[in-house]
Amino acid sequence: DAGVIQSPRHEVTEMGQEVTLRCKPISGHDYLFWYRQTMMRGLELLIYFNNNVPIDDSGMPEDRFSAKMPNASFSTLKIQPSEPRDSAVYFCASSLMGGETQYFGPGTRLLVL
Amino acid sequence: TQLLEQSPQFLSIQEGENLTVYCNSSSVFSSLQWYRQEPGEGPVLLVTVVTGGEVKKLKRLTFQFGDARKDSSLHITAAQPGDTGLYLCAPGGSYIPTFGRGTSLIVHP
């Protein structure tokens, strides 16, 4: 398996623009997680899905953030409109079962100017 | 509020030195996971400790789970530059993973 795939790897955009981050989990994994990592706040869980259904989105900062998982092999995290404080590394991870090993993608490095 | 407190936050040492990093909580966990994140990459699982008092070894890395299953430590013997990275702990067996802030380790050649 190729592991968790994220795209793009790097994104530079201007404040106010829409940003869409993409993730393909490992085939057969039932759980998908979106994280944000910054120096100040560490690795924060934004939202996670079980069998394509959002289970807990309490970590989503505000209404500007939304996440979808239309099928078992694809998820998106959208920020609209983006702000400079959204600059961070965004990770997607998947696991076979809840509480089991999480496999992380390489991350998307987002810079909002 | 962080469920898991990790210390120290930063550690910069010379090759060959030994070190210990800690992961503490007031909560009891059924298991605890240790991950390492290398620069520019996502975290990768190193080990899961399950039983109170358990000790697991991974080459030069020794992981211990506290008797009360509230804390854990990671000891590295004769650190090498390849050990450089961010060491994160997270509760296993939990549907809502909450990572500690991590210990950022730099090993200088």
Coordinates of C-alpha atoms in Angstrom, one line a residue:
Chain A
D1 CA 0.0 0.0 0.0
A2 CA 1.2 3.5 -0.7
G3 CA 0.2 4.8 2.7
V4 CA -1.9 7.8 3.4
I5 CA -1.7 10.3 0.5
Q6 CA -2.2 14.0 0.9
S7 CA -2.2 16.7 -1.7
P8 CA -1.0 19.3 -2.2
R9 CA 2.2 19.0 -0.2
H10 CA 2.6 22.7 -0.1
E11 CA 0.1 25.5 -0.5
V12 CA 0.7 29.3 -0.5
T13 CA -2.4 31.4 -0.8
E14 CA -3.6 34.9 0.0
M15 CA -5.9 35.8 2.8
G16 CA -9.6 35.4 1.8
Q17 CA -9.0 32.6 -0.7
E18 CA -10.5 29.2 -0.5
V19 CA -8.1 26.3 0.3
T20 CA -8.9 22.6 -0.2
L21 CA -6.7 19.9 1.2
R22 CA -7.1 16.3 0.1
C23 CA -6.5 13.0 1.6
K24 CA -6.6 9.4 0.5
P25 CA -6.5 7.0 3.5
I26 CA -5.1 3.5 3.5
S27 CA -7.5 1.1 1.9
G28 CA -9.6 -0.8 4.4
H29 CA -9.1 1.7 7.2
D30 CA -12.4 2.6 8.9
Y31 CA -11.1 5.8 10.7
L32 CA -9.8 9.0 9.2
F33 CA -8.5 11.9 11.2
W34 CA -7.6 15.5 10.3
Y35 CA -5.0 17.3 12.4
R36 CA -3.4 20.7 12.4
Q37 CA 0.2 21.2 13.8
T38 CA 1.7 24.4 14.9
M39 CA 4.6 25.3 17.2
M40 CA 2.3 27.1 19.6
R41 CA -0.4 24.5 19.9
G42 CA 1.2 21.2 18.9
L43 CA -0.8 18.5 17.1
E44 CA -4.5 19.3 17.3
L45 CA -7.3 16.9 16.3
L46 CA -9.7 18.8 14.1
I47 CA -12.2 16.1 13.1
Y48 CA -12.5 12.4 12.6
F49 CA -14.6 10.1 10.6
N50 CA -15.7 6.5 11.1
N51 CA -17.0 4.7 8.0
N52 CA -17.2 8.1 6.2
V53 CA -19.4 9.6 8.9
P54 CA -18.1 12.6 10.9
I55 CA -18.0 11.5 14.6
D56 CA -16.4 14.4 16.4
D57 CA -15.8 17.9 14.9
S58 CA -15.3 19.7 18.2
G59 CA -11.8 20.5 17.2
M60 CA -12.7 22.5 14.1
P61 CA -11.7 26.0 14.9
E62 CA -14.7 27.8 13.4
D63 CA -17.3 27.8 10.6
R64 CA -14.6 28.7 8.1
F65 CA -13.4 25.1 8.3
S66 CA -15.4 22.2 6.9
A67 CA -14.5 18.6 6.1
K68 CA -16.2 15.9 4.0
M69 CA -15.7 12.2 3.3
P70 CA -17.8 11.3 0.3
N71 CA -16.5 7.8 0.1
A72 CA -14.1 5.5 1.9
S73 CA -11.1 6.5 -0.2
F74 CA -11.3 10.3 -0.2
S75 CA -11.6 13.2 2.2
T76 CA -11.3 16.9 2.0
L77 CA -10.7 19.7 4.4
K78 CA -11.8 23.1 3.2
I79 CA -11.0 26.5 4.6
Q80 CA -13.1 29.4 3.3
P81 CA -12.1 32.2 3.6
S82 CA -8.5 31.5 4.7
E83 CA -6.7 33.7 7.2
P84 CA -3.0 34.1 8.1
R85 CA -3.6 32.4 11.4
D86 CA -4.6 29.2 9.5
S87 CA -1.0 28.8 8.4
A88 CA 0.1 25.4 9.7
V89 CA 0.9 21.8 8.7
Y90 CA -2.3 19.8 8.2
F91 CA -2.1 16.1 8.6
C92 CA -4.5 13.4 7.6
A93 CA -4.2 10.0 9.3
S94 CA -6.1 6.7 9.1
S95 CA -6.5 3.7 11.3
L96 CA -8.0 0.3 11.0
M97 CA -10.0 0.7 14.2
G98 CA -10.5 3.4 16.8
G99 CA -7.7 3.6 19.3
E100 CA -5.3 1.6 17.1
T101 CA -2.2 2.7 15.3
Q102 CA -2.7 5.8 13.2
Y103 CA -0.9 6.1 9.9
F104 CA -0.1 9.7 9.0
G105 CA 0.3 11.2 5.6
P106 CA 3.2 13.5 4.8
G107 CA 1.2 16.6 5.6
T108 CA 0.2 19.8 3.7
R109 CA 2.2 22.9 4.6
L110 CA -0.2 25.8 4.3
L111 CA 0.9 29.4 4.3
V112 CA -1.7 32.1 4.1
L113 CA -0.3 35.5 3.3
Chain B
T1 CA -6.1 21.5 28.5
Q2 CA -3.7 18.7 27.4
L3 CA -4.6 15.3 28.6
L4 CA -1.0 14.3 28.4
E5 CA 1.9 16.4 29.6
Q6 CA 5.3 15.7 28.0
S7 CA 8.6 16.8 29.3
P8 CA 11.0 18.2 28.6
Q9 CA 9.7 20.2 25.8
F10 CA 13.1 20.6 24.1
L11 CA 16.3 18.6 24.4
S12 CA 19.6 19.3 22.6
I13 CA 22.3 16.8 23.3
Q14 CA 25.5 15.4 21.8
E15 CA 25.8 12.1 20.1
G16 CA 26.5 9.3 22.5
E17 CA 24.6 10.8 25.4
N18 CA 21.7 9.1 27.2
L19 CA 18.3 10.8 27.7
T20 CA 14.9 10.2 29.1
V21 CA 11.6 11.9 28.2
Y22 CA 8.4 11.6 30.0
C23 CA 4.7 11.5 29.3
N24 CA 2.4 12.1 32.3
S25 CA -1.3 12.3 33.0
S26 CA -3.8 12.2 35.9
S27 CA -5.9 9.8 33.9
V28 CA -5.6 6.1 33.7
F29 CA -5.1 4.6 30.2
S30 CA -5.7 1.1 28.9
S31 CA -2.6 1.6 26.7
L32 CA -0.3 4.3 25.6
Q33 CA 1.4 4.9 22.2
W34 CA 4.7 6.6 21.4
Y35 CA 5.3 8.2 18.0
R36 CA 8.3 9.8 16.5
Q37 CA 8.0 12.6 13.9
E38 CA 11.0 13.3 11.8
P39 CA 11.4 16.8 10.3
G40 CA 9.1 17.3 7.3
E41 CA 7.3 14.0 7.9
G42 CA 4.2 12.8 9.7
P43 CA 4.4 10.9 13.0
V44 CA 5.2 7.2 12.9
L45 CA 4.3 4.8 15.7
L46 CA 7.2 3.4 17.6
V47 CA 5.5 1.3 20.2
T48 CA 2.4 0.7 22.2
V49 CA 2.6 -0.2 25.9
V50 CA -0.3 -2.0 27.4
T51 CA 0.4 -3.5 30.8
G52 CA 1.2 -1.5 33.9
G53 CA 4.9 -1.7 34.6
E54 CA 5.6 -3.0 31.1
V55 CA 9.0 -2.4 29.6
K56 CA 9.5 -2.6 25.9
K57 CA 12.8 -2.3 24.1
L58 CA 13.3 -1.2 20.5
K59 CA 17.1 -1.3 19.9
R60 CA 18.5 1.6 21.9
L61 CA 15.0 2.8 22.9
T62 CA 13.4 1.6 26.2
F63 CA 9.8 2.3 26.9
Q64 CA 8.2 1.9 30.3
F65 CA 4.5 2.1 31.3
G66 CA 3.9 3.2 34.8
D67 CA 2.4 0.7 37.3
A68 CA -0.7 2.8 37.6
R69 CA -0.9 3.2 33.8
K70 CA -0.9 7.0 34.1
D71 CA 2.5 7.8 32.9
S72 CA 5.3 6.5 30.6
S73 CA 8.9 7.2 29.9
L74 CA 11.2 6.7 26.9
H75 CA 14.9 6.2 27.5
I76 CA 17.4 6.4 24.7
T77 CA 20.9 5.0 25.2
A78 CA 23.8 6.4 23.2
A79 CA 21.7 8.8 21.2
Q80 CA 22.5 9.2 17.5
P81 CA 21.7 12.0 15.0
G82 CA 19.1 9.7 13.5
D83 CA 17.2 9.9 16.7
T84 CA 16.5 13.6 16.1
G85 CA 12.8 14.3 15.9
L86 CA 9.6 15.1 17.9
Y87 CA 8.5 12.3 20.3
L88 CA 4.8 12.3 20.9
C89 CA 2.7 10.2 23.2
A90 CA -1.0 9.5 22.8
P91 CA -3.5 7.3 24.7
G92 CA -4.4 4.1 22.9
G93 CA -7.8 2.5 23.2
S94 CA -9.4 5.9 22.9
Y95 CA -11.6 6.9 20.1
I96 CA -10.6 10.5 20.5
P97 CA -6.8 10.6 20.2
T98 CA -5.2 13.5 22.1
F99 CA -1.5 13.9 21.6
G100 CA 0.8 15.5 24.0
R101 CA 2.8 18.5 22.9
G102 CA 5.8 16.3 22.4
T103 CA 9.5 16.5 23.2
S104 CA 11.6 17.9 20.4
L105 CA 15.0 16.2 20.4
I106 CA 18.1 17.3 18.6
V107 CA 21.2 15.1 18.6
H108 CA 24.3 16.8 17.4
P109 CA 27.1 14.7 15.8

